């Protein structure tokens, strides 16, 4: 009978609803259950016989036989060693060396930990997941209402700690074999690593020797090998301990991690009995006999596996089943985030005191979002997703530079490698399809159809269409059962939104877009004709050589002229299909361009902000349940498509069984030049331009990026919140070329001193640089000074309006003016210079030979400072325009500035809307400046200045007799009065 027929724990066909009910649906207030630091008591090390004797019970001989993987003390062989010899073995240098080696080995974090953030020890940031004692009956026939929430509401004796897994069972028998199972991502491997590290540090005194084995390693070897040789081959330092394993009372624990990798046969006809540790047998036979307790019967064994492989071990050989339930309590999730994000090294090597506050703020926002939104709490039910959340936040908030290894696509690809690491879905299936390849073909299809229809919630019918509609063989049916049992929860979870309880959503929203991108790039999006054509092409290509031989023989015997023609036709088909496959790559590039430049997404937040909001939430009132939701946005989809094509991510996906050939990536990139770069030249809104730059960073193709950037002469990112990560992305992408940028607009981008340092190489190459409204103070001005004094600086126009520069900042800028040779226009409008700041600038202006225009408006300048600047401007070789409006200039100062003449004095001072008895040529410019900056200025003060300007207009109008000039005055007065009216009513 097939496994599909025997698999009672899997769900009935056509009913994904039962699977829905078996998944976590919510959260509740539960006690935090931590066992990382607990040490089991000594009672667990006593045998059942000793306990019963101490209680005055007699033990019948028949009750001390082996039952179900549990043993009584009387079943142990009598030791042939004295207690002193045993103590020598336990305290031997070999075991101490073993502990030291295991501690270093299992404390070592994977590359992803060091690549995407600071590396932490297991002791520093480990929170034990909830472990629930289970039974074979529950595994074979799970209750439809047994959700994680209900599991935690069961009696307390169902929850068990890692240290107590080998305690006596409910019948009082000592447990020897434990099966620890859980779906992908629940933390089985991490828990075992923590268990080994605890033993190495003396926190697991129950066992005197721990011997871990990877079932993946064992599955690669089929040659017969003895248990002793198997141990010493991996742990040479135990060669003095291994000979006495079967003769001493040494308390040994074998750890078998990932049992699903092994195909075990417990039938006597399939695996013969073996009790000799020196007898060479296949590794799988050694594992079977260890579990049978026929080999080293006194040894304890803990096995980790996925749910689908639990039944490979007959129930009579298992003393306890335990299920890892993940972080089913939000308190555990909060504790993990608190420990992970509050580590001293989290904010990077160059962290400052403010980073500590930022870390605390992140933890607080994340905690609030966990309480407000059940969906992210359901996602973080899996500890691996908690890692992904922390890694993404570290990427968003603490990235100061972006080496090629640090991309968002790289984080998601590495996250999948951490959880799947090239595993096959079912080791007993002859196809040996990798788990990730299966996910890309099935879940990727669901994700792609959701992106195309702009849908994130999926019904039972949607799941059936993607998973069951093409099931044709017994093998495909078995693979689907394994997927539903082991992997389904990792990617899809019940929707927590009111009214959508019977639908599924992707555990993390961005994962839908990643899998959709992987589905497209792998070429899985094919029509039926394309699939048949590919299969025919492969078949014809394989048999073409044999056909040549056969046709040559037949043509010699039978002179049939049509045979060579038939052969040539057979050779044409694969060539023709290869041309069609090239069209597929054009279609991939076209899809990428269409999704990247969708006009309906033009005015959304940039993708990095969208990810941030999805994790931390949006501060403010929650949406009412009856309120219509916003349209779903899938702007990460094309970015992930580009990121997956990068060399680094393709190499990782190759390890996962998802191969993307170099030629395919090259042809897609070639096709993209015709679509992506051409569309980018049309001009993009700031948020979309940031997305495009992020796409180029994720793509990691230097030649493509260089060509794309050379086509961008102006870069407008105004109002985009430029975090350190975005600044690093901008610097990295713009650094692919050395061409000059005509204009870089960074107005109102939340820049600070560190941002300017990151962007320094880019700023050097910008002719026009807009840095208004960024709260740049004196420290930032120091960076700007260094920028302007750099010998490669080409900045000619610099706008620093509405920044709190102050007198100290003015000092730095004055020093820059004295030595700079490129700057022609400088705007310091509303920068709190005061008279002292203006005086410093005036002093250094005498050393400048290139400045043409200087704006010192709205800086509280008095007559002395204003006239001092004008006097210097008169003598300046090129400076011909000085803006001085909205300053505290008296009537005498006004008259003196009124008397300036361009033809006589060589400078024009823009102070008023009038020029003697005429309207100033710059009146509209001054009013436009006021209107643009009014949201950032003191409205009361602006009102006073506008009233003074109106009085000046009326006075000048009365002095002129020219009717044409009077009409111009009346027009300007009308504009000022209109502005004053709107200002008074708060509509401006």
Short mmCIF file of N, CA and C in Angstrom, two decimals, residues 251 416 442 666 962:
data_model
loop_
_atom_site.label_atom_id
_atom_site.label_comp_id
_atom_site.label_asym_id
_atom_site.label_seq_id
_atom_site.Cartn_x
_atom_site.Cartn_y
_atom_site.Cartn_z
N UNK A 251 26.96 7.29 31.05
CA UNK A 251 25.66 7.80 30.58
C UNK A 251 25.87 8.56 29.28
N UNK A 416 16.21 31.28 3.24
CA UNK A 416 15.72 30.01 2.73
C UNK A 416 16.81 28.94 2.79
N UNK A 442 5.24 25.18 -6.96
CA UNK A 442 3.86 25.14 -6.47
C UNK A 442 3.48 26.43 -5.74
N UNK A 666 22.53 36.19 -18.43
CA UNK A 666 23.13 37.14 -19.37
C UNK A 666 22.11 37.60 -20.41
N UNK A 962 3.41 107.75 -13.46
CA UNK A 962 3.29 106.94 -14.68
C UNK A 962 2.14 105.94 -14.52
#
